């Protein structure tokens, strides 16, 4: 009798907890809709008289999908004065041929290619940036990953918030253009889940406190104030730190309304799992409480669990229908209306499946501290720094997750 009562009470506690998670998820979805509508309600004013000279730093390694088109888009800016610095480590890297072609095709532009194996820390991308900034002529720096494509108005719009001297960092969101079912699921998750969280955070925290590698605009003096690239040379989340550290130094980080395009070639399931695990661990160490709080945003999963826990009750079905419907509306508003993502517009019905996969990755993000990045196995310390090492357990854990999925 006692055991039966105990089991019943425990069952009711589980149902109550799942119901709370469902309600919190619905609130999050509605708030994300509000955040997206509010953020994109009116276009930001553009002062065409504000166009300080800019140095664009492009760290590159290997050939990305559509590498020439991506890199060349930065050479077609409707902007009076800027330079582009491409930085690569290996003199035999195939991307050098692409950069040389760009230099030949845009002879009137100030373009510089730096090939240097100088390393200042574990994160080799940051070493490339450090090698590039040494040749930067101008005070305003714009950092952008190699797999990003932009329009001709990109520079003019991105640097606008820097008119305010209290602004130390400007960053952008992105929409991912890709091919293949696996990469499509990943792209949908990024646009409708990750960016929804960014928009909510932007309102709740009165501005963001981090940045994204797709675009980071900042004055040199801000970079110097945080200790230069040397200060982040051992961090996995270098882009996060480039937004976080200036905020800690008293500057503002601003989210631009300009959306860049992230061109991504098709990936295998293993590639996606490795990348998602790396990002999950990165988010966990960068913002541990924020990472834990994601449990309140997985309404698709918790409503499904509630339906099972209540044996298909009316309450379970009601919670599931409301959660899933609100989630799909949020995905449509954030992905299609706000970010104008063509993949979300075509495959919005895949959102529940993306959330199930995302939840599995989130759970796995609490396990271990080893990642694989550009062929190297690395250990992620509690403060987010990288340590190169050989670890056979990572390969085993990845296989386990692959079988689970």
Short mmCIF file of C-alpha atoms in Angstrom, two decimals:
data_model
loop_
_atom_site.label_atom_id
_atom_site.label_comp_id
_atom_site.label_asym_id
_atom_site.label_seq_id
_atom_site.Cartn_x
_atom_site.Cartn_y
_atom_site.Cartn_z
CA UNK A 1 0.00 0.00 0.00
CA UNK A 2 2.78 2.41 0.97
CA UNK A 3 4.78 1.60 -2.17
CA UNK A 4 1.69 2.04 -4.33
CA UNK A 5 0.95 5.43 -2.75
CA UNK A 6 4.57 6.48 -3.13
CA UNK A 7 4.56 5.49 -6.79
CA UNK A 8 1.30 7.37 -7.39
CA UNK A 9 2.66 10.52 -5.75
CA UNK A 10 5.87 10.27 -7.74
CA UNK A 11 3.87 9.86 -10.93
CA UNK A 12 1.83 12.96 -10.13
CA UNK A 13 5.02 14.93 -9.45
CA UNK A 14 6.40 13.90 -12.84
CA UNK A 15 3.17 14.93 -14.57
CA UNK A 16 3.18 18.26 -12.74
CA UNK A 17 6.80 18.90 -13.68
CA UNK A 18 6.19 18.07 -17.34
CA UNK A 19 3.14 20.32 -17.34
CA UNK A 20 5.25 23.20 -15.98
CA UNK A 21 7.83 22.59 -18.72
CA UNK A 22 5.08 22.64 -21.36
CA UNK A 23 3.65 25.93 -20.08
CA UNK A 24 7.12 27.51 -19.91
CA UNK A 25 7.82 26.37 -23.48
CA UNK A 26 4.59 27.91 -24.73
CA UNK A 27 5.54 31.15 -22.98
CA UNK A 28 8.99 31.04 -24.61
CA UNK A 29 7.54 30.44 -28.07
CA UNK A 30 5.10 33.35 -27.68
CA UNK A 31 7.83 35.62 -26.34
CA UNK A 32 10.12 34.67 -29.25
CA UNK A 33 7.34 35.65 -31.66
CA UNK A 34 7.02 38.99 -29.89
CA UNK A 35 10.81 39.46 -29.85
CA UNK A 36 11.12 38.76 -33.58
CA UNK A 37 8.27 41.09 -34.54
CA UNK A 38 9.61 43.83 -32.27
CA UNK A 39 13.21 43.55 -33.49
CA UNK A 40 12.35 43.67 -37.19
CA UNK A 41 9.34 46.01 -36.90
CA UNK A 42 11.16 49.02 -38.32
CA UNK A 43 14.39 49.09 -40.35
CA UNK A 44 17.33 50.81 -38.68
CA UNK A 45 18.17 54.27 -40.03
CA UNK A 46 21.27 54.43 -42.23
CA UNK A 47 23.51 57.49 -42.21
CA UNK A 48 25.20 57.47 -45.62
CA UNK A 49 27.61 60.14 -44.38
CA UNK A 50 29.01 57.74 -41.81
CA UNK A 51 31.51 55.56 -43.64
CA UNK A 52 34.83 55.36 -41.77
CA UNK A 53 37.50 53.26 -43.51
CA UNK A 54 37.30 49.60 -42.52
CA UNK A 55 39.71 46.67 -42.38
CA UNK A 56 38.02 43.32 -43.03
CA UNK A 57 39.81 40.34 -41.50
CA UNK A 58 39.10 36.95 -43.09
CA UNK A 59 40.67 33.89 -41.42
CA UNK A 60 40.59 30.97 -43.85
CA UNK A 61 41.50 27.29 -43.74
CA UNK A 62 40.65 24.86 -46.51
CA UNK A 63 37.99 25.26 -49.19
CA UNK A 64 34.42 25.98 -48.13
CA UNK A 65 31.45 25.37 -50.37
CA UNK A 66 31.30 28.10 -53.06
CA UNK A 67 34.51 29.58 -51.63
CA UNK A 68 35.11 32.06 -54.45
CA UNK A 69 31.57 33.47 -54.40
CA UNK A 70 31.61 33.79 -50.60
CA UNK A 71 34.93 35.61 -50.43
CA UNK A 72 34.28 37.72 -53.54
CA UNK A 73 31.04 39.07 -52.04
CA UNK A 74 33.17 41.08 -49.60
CA UNK A 75 34.98 42.63 -52.55
CA UNK A 76 31.79 44.06 -54.04
CA UNK A 77 30.82 46.45 -51.27
CA UNK A 78 29.15 49.75 -52.04
CA UNK A 79 31.52 51.46 -49.62
CA UNK A 80 34.14 54.15 -50.29
CA UNK A 81 37.24 52.86 -48.49
CA UNK A 82 38.11 49.46 -47.07
CA UNK A 83 40.78 46.80 -47.18
CA UNK A 84 40.48 43.02 -47.00
CA UNK A 85 43.09 40.86 -45.32
CA UNK A 86 42.98 37.11 -45.91
CA UNK A 87 45.02 35.10 -43.41
CA UNK A 88 45.99 31.44 -43.78
CA UNK A 89 48.50 29.25 -41.96
CA UNK A 90 49.57 26.60 -44.47
CA UNK A 91 51.38 27.73 -47.63
CA UNK A 92 49.90 24.69 -49.44
CA UNK A 93 46.30 25.39 -48.43
CA UNK A 94 44.04 25.14 -51.52
CA UNK A 95 42.23 28.32 -50.49
CA UNK A 96 45.31 30.36 -51.47
CA UNK A 97 44.59 29.74 -55.15
CA UNK A 98 41.08 31.13 -54.68
CA UNK A 99 42.37 34.24 -52.89
CA UNK A 100 44.96 34.84 -55.62
CA UNK A 101 42.18 34.65 -58.20
CA UNK A 102 40.18 37.21 -56.23
CA UNK A 103 43.18 39.55 -56.03
CA UNK A 104 43.59 39.29 -59.80
CA UNK A 105 39.88 39.89 -60.47
CA UNK A 106 39.65 42.93 -58.18
CA UNK A 107 42.87 44.82 -58.94
CA UNK A 108 41.53 48.16 -57.70
CA UNK A 109 40.78 46.87 -54.21
CA UNK A 110 43.21 46.92 -51.31
CA UNK A 111 43.51 43.15 -50.76
CA UNK A 112 46.28 41.44 -48.85
CA UNK A 113 47.05 37.73 -48.43
CA UNK A 114 49.02 36.75 -45.34
CA UNK A 115 50.51 33.27 -45.11
CA UNK A 116 51.98 32.70 -41.66
CA UNK A 117 52.29 29.71 -39.37
CA UNK A 118 52.75 31.88 -36.29
CA UNK A 119 50.62 30.48 -33.47
CA UNK A 120 49.59 32.42 -30.38
CA UNK A 121 47.31 29.80 -28.81
CA UNK A 122 45.32 26.60 -29.22
CA UNK A 123 42.63 28.17 -31.39
CA UNK A 124 44.31 28.42 -34.79
CA UNK A 125 41.58 30.65 -36.22
CA UNK A 126 42.46 33.28 -33.61
CA UNK A 127 46.11 32.97 -34.61
CA UNK A 128 45.09 33.78 -38.19
CA UNK A 129 43.20 36.83 -36.94
CA UNK A 130 46.18 37.98 -34.90
CA UNK A 131 48.42 37.68 -37.95
CA UNK A 132 45.90 39.64 -40.01
CA UNK A 133 45.27 42.49 -37.57
CA UNK A 134 48.98 43.34 -37.56
CA UNK A 135 48.50 44.57 -41.15
CA UNK A 136 45.17 46.32 -40.60
CA UNK A 137 45.37 49.96 -41.70
CA UNK A 138 42.14 51.25 -40.23
CA UNK A 139 40.58 51.72 -36.81
CA UNK A 140 37.34 49.86 -37.55
CA UNK A 141 37.75 46.08 -37.83
CA UNK A 142 35.20 43.70 -39.32
CA UNK A 143 35.78 39.99 -38.72
CA UNK A 144 33.84 37.45 -40.77
CA UNK A 145 34.13 33.68 -41.21
CA UNK A 146 35.13 32.34 -44.61
CA UNK A 147 31.80 30.58 -45.31
CA UNK A 148 29.74 33.80 -45.16
CA UNK A 149 28.22 35.59 -48.16
CA UNK A 150 26.96 39.18 -48.03
CA UNK A 151 25.24 41.81 -50.16
CA UNK A 152 26.73 45.05 -51.45
CA UNK A 153 25.19 47.09 -48.59
CA UNK A 154 26.69 44.87 -45.87
CA UNK A 155 29.50 47.15 -44.63
CA UNK A 156 27.41 50.33 -44.69
CA UNK A 157 24.67 48.77 -42.57
CA UNK A 158 26.78 46.75 -40.16
CA UNK A 159 28.99 49.62 -38.99
CA UNK A 160 26.07 52.00 -38.28
CA UNK A 161 25.81 51.26 -34.52
CA UNK A 162 29.49 52.24 -34.10
CA UNK A 163 28.46 55.88 -34.41
CA UNK A 164 27.73 55.53 -30.70
CA UNK A 165 31.13 55.45 -28.98
CA UNK A 166 29.71 53.34 -26.15
CA UNK A 167 29.14 50.50 -28.63
CA UNK A 168 32.13 48.18 -28.72
CA UNK A 169 30.82 45.27 -30.78
CA UNK A 170 28.28 44.77 -33.57
CA UNK A 171 27.29 41.28 -34.65
CA UNK A 172 24.77 39.62 -37.00
CA UNK A 173 22.47 36.66 -37.19
CA UNK A 174 22.58 34.40 -40.23
CA UNK A 175 20.48 32.10 -42.36
CA UNK A 176 22.06 28.85 -43.52
CA UNK A 177 21.75 27.80 -47.16
CA UNK A 178 22.59 24.17 -47.64
CA UNK A 179 21.75 20.91 -49.38
CA UNK A 180 20.96 17.42 -48.14
CA UNK A 181 18.46 16.26 -45.52
CA UNK A 182 20.89 16.08 -42.61
CA UNK A 183 22.22 19.60 -43.19
CA UNK A 184 18.68 20.85 -43.76
CA UNK A 185 17.60 19.62 -40.32
CA UNK A 186 20.60 21.34 -38.77
CA UNK A 187 19.88 24.59 -40.63
CA UNK A 188 16.22 24.60 -39.55
CA UNK A 189 17.23 24.08 -35.92
CA UNK A 190 19.71 26.97 -36.05
CA UNK A 191 17.24 29.40 -37.62
CA UNK A 192 14.09 28.55 -35.65
CA UNK A 193 15.58 27.54 -32.30
CA UNK A 194 19.01 29.11 -31.77
CA UNK A 195 18.16 32.49 -33.31
CA UNK A 196 14.82 32.55 -31.51
CA UNK A 197 16.78 32.31 -28.26
CA UNK A 198 19.07 35.11 -29.42
CA UNK A 199 16.11 37.42 -30.09
CA UNK A 200 14.59 36.64 -26.70
CA UNK A 201 17.93 37.22 -24.98
CA UNK A 202 18.34 40.53 -26.82
CA UNK A 203 15.14 41.86 -25.27
CA UNK A 204 15.39 40.28 -21.82
CA UNK A 205 18.98 41.38 -21.25
CA UNK A 206 18.54 44.77 -22.93
CA UNK A 207 21.07 43.80 -25.59
CA UNK A 208 23.22 40.75 -26.16
CA UNK A 209 26.45 39.98 -24.34
CA UNK A 210 28.18 37.85 -26.98
CA UNK A 211 28.92 37.81 -30.70
CA UNK A 212 28.83 35.44 -33.68
CA UNK A 213 31.71 34.59 -35.99
CA UNK A 214 29.63 35.36 -39.07
CA UNK A 215 30.25 39.07 -38.38
CA UNK A 216 31.98 40.98 -35.60
CA UNK A 217 32.57 44.71 -36.10
CA UNK A 218 34.66 46.50 -33.49
CA UNK A 219 37.12 49.38 -33.16
CA UNK A 220 40.78 48.52 -32.60
CA UNK A 221 40.70 50.33 -29.27
CA UNK A 222 38.06 47.88 -28.01
CA UNK A 223 40.15 44.90 -29.09
CA UNK A 224 43.13 46.42 -27.32
CA UNK A 225 41.05 47.08 -24.19
CA UNK A 226 40.33 43.36 -23.78
CA UNK A 227 43.96 42.36 -24.34
CA UNK A 228 43.94 41.77 -28.09
CA UNK A 229 43.49 38.41 -29.76
CA UNK A 230 46.00 36.97 -27.29
CA UNK A 231 43.30 37.18 -24.61
CA UNK A 232 41.08 34.69 -26.47
CA UNK A 233 43.74 32.59 -28.21
CA UNK A 234 42.96 29.45 -26.18
CA UNK A 235 39.16 29.65 -26.20
CA UNK A 236 36.95 27.48 -28.37
CA UNK A 237 34.18 30.11 -28.45
CA UNK A 238 36.36 32.94 -29.70
CA UNK A 239 33.33 34.76 -31.13
CA UNK A 240 31.49 34.54 -27.82
CA UNK A 241 34.50 36.01 -26.02
CA UNK A 242 34.83 38.84 -28.56
CA UNK A 243 31.35 39.92 -27.54
CA UNK A 244 31.49 39.02 -23.85
CA UNK A 245 34.81 40.62 -22.90
CA UNK A 246 34.02 44.10 -24.33
CA UNK A 247 30.72 44.07 -22.41
CA UNK A 248 32.66 43.24 -19.25
CA UNK A 249 34.97 46.17 -20.08
CA UNK A 250 32.00 48.57 -20.16
CA UNK A 251 31.10 48.60 -23.84
CA UNK A 252 27.78 47.63 -25.45
CA UNK A 253 27.28 44.73 -27.84
CA UNK A 254 24.65 45.40 -30.51
CA UNK A 255 22.73 42.93 -32.65
CA UNK A 256 22.45 44.27 -36.21
CA UNK A 257 19.29 43.71 -38.23
CA UNK A 258 21.44 42.71 -41.22
CA UNK A 259 21.19 38.97 -41.94
CA UNK A 260 24.20 37.35 -43.60
CA UNK A 261 24.08 34.07 -45.50
CA UNK A 262 25.95 31.05 -44.26
CA UNK A 263 26.81 28.77 -47.18
CA UNK A 264 27.21 25.22 -45.97
CA UNK A 265 27.87 22.11 -48.02
CA UNK A 266 25.99 18.90 -47.31
CA UNK A 267 27.18 17.00 -44.26
CA UNK A 268 27.00 13.43 -43.08
CA UNK A 269 25.21 12.50 -39.87
CA UNK A 270 28.56 11.99 -38.12
CA UNK A 271 29.79 15.44 -39.21
CA UNK A 272 26.64 17.09 -37.92
CA UNK A 273 26.78 15.22 -34.62
CA UNK A 274 30.40 16.21 -34.06
CA UNK A 275 29.68 19.85 -34.88
CA UNK A 276 26.54 19.98 -32.74
CA UNK A 277 28.31 18.34 -29.80
CA UNK A 278 31.10 20.91 -30.11
CA UNK A 279 28.60 23.75 -30.10
CA UNK A 280 26.65 22.22 -27.21
CA UNK A 281 29.75 21.88 -25.05
CA UNK A 282 30.78 25.37 -26.07
CA UNK A 283 27.43 26.82 -24.95
CA UNK A 284 27.49 24.80 -21.74
CA UNK A 285 30.85 26.16 -20.60
CA UNK A 286 30.20 29.70 -21.88
CA UNK A 287 26.76 30.12 -20.31
CA UNK A 288 26.14 27.14 -17.97
CA UNK A 289 22.89 28.42 -16.44
CA UNK A 290 21.58 29.49 -19.80
CA UNK A 291 22.38 26.04 -21.18
CA UNK A 292 20.57 24.33 -18.30
CA UNK A 293 17.62 26.67 -18.80
CA UNK A 294 17.09 25.36 -22.32
CA UNK A 295 15.04 22.56 -20.74
CA UNK A 296 12.21 25.11 -20.49
CA UNK A 297 12.19 25.59 -24.27
CA UNK A 298 11.78 22.00 -25.48
CA UNK A 299 7.98 21.94 -25.55
CA UNK A 300 7.82 19.47 -28.43
CA UNK A 301 9.65 16.91 -26.31
CA UNK A 302 8.07 17.62 -22.91
CA UNK A 303 4.53 17.66 -24.32
CA UNK A 304 5.18 14.29 -25.94
CA UNK A 305 6.46 12.93 -22.63
CA UNK A 306 3.40 14.38 -20.86
CA UNK A 307 1.10 12.63 -23.31
CA UNK A 308 2.85 9.33 -22.57
CA UNK A 309 2.89 9.94 -18.79
CA UNK A 310 -0.87 10.64 -18.76
CA UNK A 311 -1.67 7.60 -20.93
CA UNK A 312 -3.04 9.71 -23.76
CA UNK A 313 -5.33 11.80 -21.57
CA UNK A 314 -7.23 14.86 -22.77
CA UNK A 315 -4.76 17.03 -20.81
CA UNK A 316 -1.84 15.37 -22.58
CA UNK A 317 -3.32 15.84 -26.04
CA UNK A 318 -4.28 19.46 -25.29
CA UNK A 319 -0.77 20.29 -24.09
CA UNK A 320 0.79 18.60 -27.11
CA UNK A 321 -1.45 20.37 -29.63
CA UNK A 322 -0.89 23.81 -28.08
CA UNK A 323 2.88 23.28 -27.76
CA UNK A 324 3.37 22.00 -31.28
CA UNK A 325 1.11 24.60 -32.87
CA UNK A 326 2.79 27.47 -31.01
CA UNK A 327 6.21 26.08 -31.89
CA UNK A 328 5.36 25.94 -35.59
CA UNK A 329 3.98 29.48 -35.54
CA UNK A 330 7.15 30.68 -33.80
CA UNK A 331 9.32 28.86 -36.36
CA UNK A 332 7.40 30.49 -39.21
CA UNK A 333 7.58 34.01 -37.75
CA UNK A 334 11.27 33.81 -36.80
CA UNK A 335 12.50 31.76 -39.74
CA UNK A 336 10.33 32.80 -42.67
CA UNK A 337 9.01 36.28 -41.88
CA UNK A 338 11.94 37.69 -39.89
CA UNK A 339 15.06 35.92 -41.19
CA UNK A 340 13.52 35.17 -44.61
CA UNK A 341 15.03 31.70 -44.60
CA UNK A 342 13.93 29.76 -47.72
CA UNK A 343 14.71 26.41 -46.11
CA UNK A 344 12.37 27.04 -43.18
CA UNK A 345 9.67 28.24 -45.56
CA UNK A 346 9.87 24.99 -47.51
CA UNK A 347 10.41 22.54 -44.65
CA UNK A 348 8.75 24.11 -41.59
CA UNK A 349 6.89 20.84 -41.01
CA UNK A 350 10.22 19.26 -40.04
CA UNK A 351 10.57 21.49 -36.97
CA UNK A 352 9.27 18.90 -34.43
CA UNK A 353 11.76 16.33 -35.71
CA UNK A 354 14.56 18.93 -35.50
CA UNK A 355 13.60 19.62 -31.88
CA UNK A 356 13.77 15.93 -30.99
CA UNK A 357 17.29 15.71 -32.42
CA UNK A 358 18.26 18.99 -30.76
CA UNK A 359 17.05 17.70 -27.39
CA UNK A 360 19.16 14.56 -27.77
CA UNK A 361 22.22 16.71 -28.50
CA UNK A 362 21.39 18.94 -25.53
CA UNK A 363 21.30 15.94 -23.20
CA UNK A 364 24.58 14.66 -24.61
CA UNK A 365 26.13 18.10 -24.06
CA UNK A 366 26.22 17.40 -20.32
CA UNK A 367 28.52 14.43 -20.87
CA UNK A 368 32.28 14.73 -21.24
CA UNK A 369 34.50 17.62 -22.28
CA UNK A 370 36.24 16.35 -25.41
CA UNK A 371 35.58 17.65 -28.92
CA UNK A 372 36.95 17.18 -32.41
CA UNK A 373 37.72 20.30 -34.41
CA UNK A 374 39.36 20.33 -37.86
CA UNK A 375 40.79 16.86 -37.33
CA UNK A 376 42.18 17.54 -33.84
CA UNK A 377 40.90 16.04 -30.60
CA UNK A 378 40.79 18.65 -27.86
CA UNK A 379 39.79 18.86 -24.24
CA UNK A 380 37.51 21.70 -23.22
CA UNK A 381 38.29 23.08 -19.76
CA UNK A 382 35.68 24.47 -17.36
CA UNK A 383 36.46 28.04 -18.36
CA UNK A 384 36.05 27.28 -22.08
CA UNK A 385 39.70 26.94 -23.06
CA UNK A 386 41.10 24.28 -25.37
CA UNK A 387 43.78 21.71 -24.68
CA UNK A 388 45.03 19.53 -27.53
CA UNK A 389 44.98 15.83 -26.69
CA UNK A 390 44.32 12.38 -28.01
CA UNK A 391 41.17 10.85 -26.58
CA UNK A 392 39.69 7.57 -27.83
CA UNK A 393 36.58 7.98 -25.69
CA UNK A 394 35.27 10.74 -27.99
CA UNK A 395 35.08 8.41 -30.96
CA UNK A 396 33.27 5.82 -28.84
CA UNK A 397 30.78 8.33 -27.41
CA UNK A 398 30.00 9.67 -30.88
CA UNK A 399 29.23 6.14 -32.10
CA UNK A 400 26.94 5.62 -29.13
CA UNK A 401 24.99 8.81 -29.88
CA UNK A 402 24.78 7.94 -33.58
CA UNK A 403 23.23 4.57 -32.75
CA UNK A 404 20.84 6.27 -30.29
CA UNK A 405 19.63 8.69 -32.94
#
